[in-house]
Amino acid sequence: ALPISLREDLRSNERVWAIEYFREKAETSETRISYKLQPDEAIILDNHEMLHARTDFKDPERHLIRVRMKAAA
């Protein structure tokens, strides 16, 4: 796990504990899935609906595109 970085004025034992607790639960959750994308595949996620992450990659040809969408009013 990566070390936690909090602004000093926000750091407290309770906050550090809460973040570590959340991370431990998220990383060991029985509902966690892992999927390796195949060439020409993409995944589209709603950040308000799903917690997601990615593993490290070393492919210099990999290209990440981030697109932000807003629902029509």
PDB file of N, CA and C in Angstrom, residues 19-44:
ATOM      1  N   ILE A  19      -8.689   6.218   6.953  1.00  0.00           N
ATOM      2  CA  ILE A  19      -8.211   5.983   5.589  1.00  0.00           C
ATOM      3  C   ILE A  19      -7.617   4.581   5.475  1.00  0.00           C
ATOM      4  N   GLU A  20      -6.812   4.181   6.440  1.00  0.00           N
ATOM      5  CA  GLU A  20      -6.222   2.837   6.413  1.00  0.00           C
ATOM      6  C   GLU A  20      -7.304   1.761   6.518  1.00  0.00           C
ATOM      7  N   TYR A  21      -8.313   1.984   7.352  1.00  0.00           N
ATOM      8  CA  TYR A  21      -9.415   1.034   7.503  1.00  0.00           C
ATOM      9  C   TYR A  21     -10.168   0.895   6.180  1.00  0.00           C
ATOM     10  N   PHE A  22     -10.490   2.027   5.550  1.00  0.00           N
ATOM     11  CA  PHE A  22     -11.190   2.011   4.271  1.00  0.00           C
ATOM     12  C   PHE A  22     -10.363   1.288   3.212  1.00  0.00           C
ATOM     13  N   ARG A  23      -9.076   1.608   3.149  1.00  0.00           N
ATOM     14  CA  ARG A  23      -8.202   0.978   2.153  1.00  0.00           C
ATOM     15  C   ARG A  23      -8.149  -0.539   2.356  1.00  0.00           C
ATOM     16  N   GLU A  24      -8.008  -0.964   3.599  1.00  0.00           N
ATOM     17  CA  GLU A  24      -7.929  -2.397   3.889  1.00  0.00           C
ATOM     18  C   GLU A  24      -9.220  -3.101   3.491  1.00  0.00           C
ATOM     19  N   LYS A  25     -10.361  -2.509   3.794  1.00  0.00           N
ATOM     20  CA  LYS A  25     -11.643  -3.106   3.423  1.00  0.00           C
ATOM     21  C   LYS A  25     -11.819  -3.134   1.902  1.00  0.00           C
ATOM     22  N   ALA A  26     -11.450  -2.070   1.227  1.00  0.00           N
ATOM     23  CA  ALA A  26     -11.601  -2.011  -0.225  1.00  0.00           C
ATOM     24  C   ALA A  26     -10.689  -3.013  -0.919  1.00  0.00           C
ATOM     25  N   GLU A  27      -9.476  -3.178  -0.424  1.00  0.00           N
ATOM     26  CA  GLU A  27      -8.517  -4.058  -1.080  1.00  0.00           C
ATOM     27  C   GLU A  27      -8.762  -5.530  -0.789  1.00  0.00           C
ATOM     28  N   THR A  28      -9.540  -5.843   0.242  1.00  0.00           N
ATOM     29  CA  THR A  28      -9.798  -7.238   0.572  1.00  0.00           C
ATOM     30  C   THR A  28     -11.264  -7.607   0.395  1.00  0.00           C
ATOM     31  N   SER A  29     -12.031  -6.727  -0.190  1.00  0.00           N
ATOM     32  CA  SER A  29     -13.463  -6.945  -0.356  1.00  0.00           C
ATOM     33  C   SER A  29     -13.744  -8.167  -1.219  1.00  0.00           C
ATOM     34  N   GLU A  30     -14.736  -8.942  -0.827  1.00  0.00           N
ATOM     35  CA  GLU A  30     -15.144 -10.097  -1.620  1.00  0.00           C
ATOM     36  C   GLU A  30     -15.796  -9.666  -2.929  1.00  0.00           C
ATOM     37  N   THR A  31     -16.221  -8.428  -3.013  1.00  0.00           N
ATOM     38  CA  THR A  31     -16.858  -7.952  -4.245  1.00  0.00           C
ATOM     39  C   THR A  31     -15.845  -7.348  -5.215  1.00  0.00           C
ATOM     40  N   ARG A  32     -14.579  -7.338  -4.860  1.00  0.00           N
ATOM     41  CA  ARG A  32     -13.536  -6.790  -5.726  1.00  0.00           C
ATOM     42  C   ARG A  32     -13.353  -7.697  -6.936  1.00  0.00           C
ATOM     43  N   ILE A  33     -13.228  -7.097  -8.113  1.00  0.00           N
ATOM     44  CA  ILE A  33     -12.959  -7.862  -9.325  1.00  0.00           C
ATOM     45  C   ILE A  33     -11.723  -7.291 -10.011  1.00  0.00           C
ATOM     46  N   SER A  34     -11.099  -8.115 -10.804  1.00  0.00           N
ATOM     47  CA  SER A  34      -9.934  -7.694 -11.579  1.00  0.00           C
ATOM     48  C   SER A  34     -10.166  -8.144 -13.013  1.00  0.00           C
ATOM     49  N   TYR A  35      -9.839  -7.268 -13.947  1.00  0.00           N
ATOM     50  CA  TYR A  35     -10.051  -7.579 -15.353  1.00  0.00           C
ATOM     51  C   TYR A  35      -8.915  -6.990 -16.166  1.00  0.00           C
ATOM     52  N   LYS A  36      -8.336  -7.792 -17.045  1.00  0.00           N
ATOM     53  CA  LYS A  36      -7.283  -7.302 -17.927  1.00  0.00           C
ATOM     54  C   LYS A  36      -7.913  -6.967 -19.277  1.00  0.00           C
ATOM     55  N   LEU A  37      -7.824  -5.698 -19.642  1.00  0.00           N
ATOM     56  CA  LEU A  37      -8.383  -5.265 -20.922  1.00  0.00           C
ATOM     57  C   LEU A  37      -7.634  -5.904 -22.074  1.00  0.00           C
ATOM     58  N   GLN A  38      -8.380  -6.276 -23.075  1.00  0.00           N
ATOM     59  CA  GLN A  38      -7.811  -6.801 -24.297  1.00  0.00           C
ATOM     60  C   GLN A  38      -7.589  -5.629 -25.261  1.00  0.00           C
ATOM     61  N   PRO A  39      -6.767  -5.815 -26.296  1.00  0.00           N
ATOM     62  CA  PRO A  39      -6.561  -4.734 -27.268  1.00  0.00           C
ATOM     63  C   PRO A  39      -7.899  -4.226 -27.805  1.00  0.00           C
ATOM     64  N   ASP A  40      -8.006  -2.929 -27.922  1.00  0.00           N
ATOM     65  CA  ASP A  40      -9.194  -2.240 -28.440  1.00  0.00           C
ATOM     66  C   ASP A  40     -10.404  -2.290 -27.510  1.00  0.00           C
ATOM     67  N   GLU A  41     -10.218  -2.681 -26.249  1.00  0.00           N
ATOM     68  CA  GLU A  41     -11.306  -2.637 -25.270  1.00  0.00           C
ATOM     69  C   GLU A  41     -11.196  -1.366 -24.442  1.00  0.00           C
ATOM     70  N   ALA A  42     -12.318  -0.969 -23.886  1.00  0.00           N
ATOM     71  CA  ALA A  42     -12.345   0.198 -23.000  1.00  0.00           C
ATOM     72  C   ALA A  42     -13.366  -0.070 -21.899  1.00  0.00           C
ATOM     73  N   ILE A  43     -13.186   0.597 -20.787  1.00  0.00           N
ATOM     74  CA  ILE A  43     -14.152   0.542 -19.694  1.00  0.00           C
ATOM     75  C   ILE A  43     -14.588   1.971 -19.416  1.00  0.00           C
ATOM     76  N   ILE A  44     -15.891   2.158 -19.276  1.00  0.00           N
ATOM     77  CA  ILE A  44     -16.436   3.463 -18.944  1.00  0.00           C
ATOM     78  C   ILE A  44     -17.086   3.347 -17.572  1.00  0.00           C
TER      79      ILE A  44
END
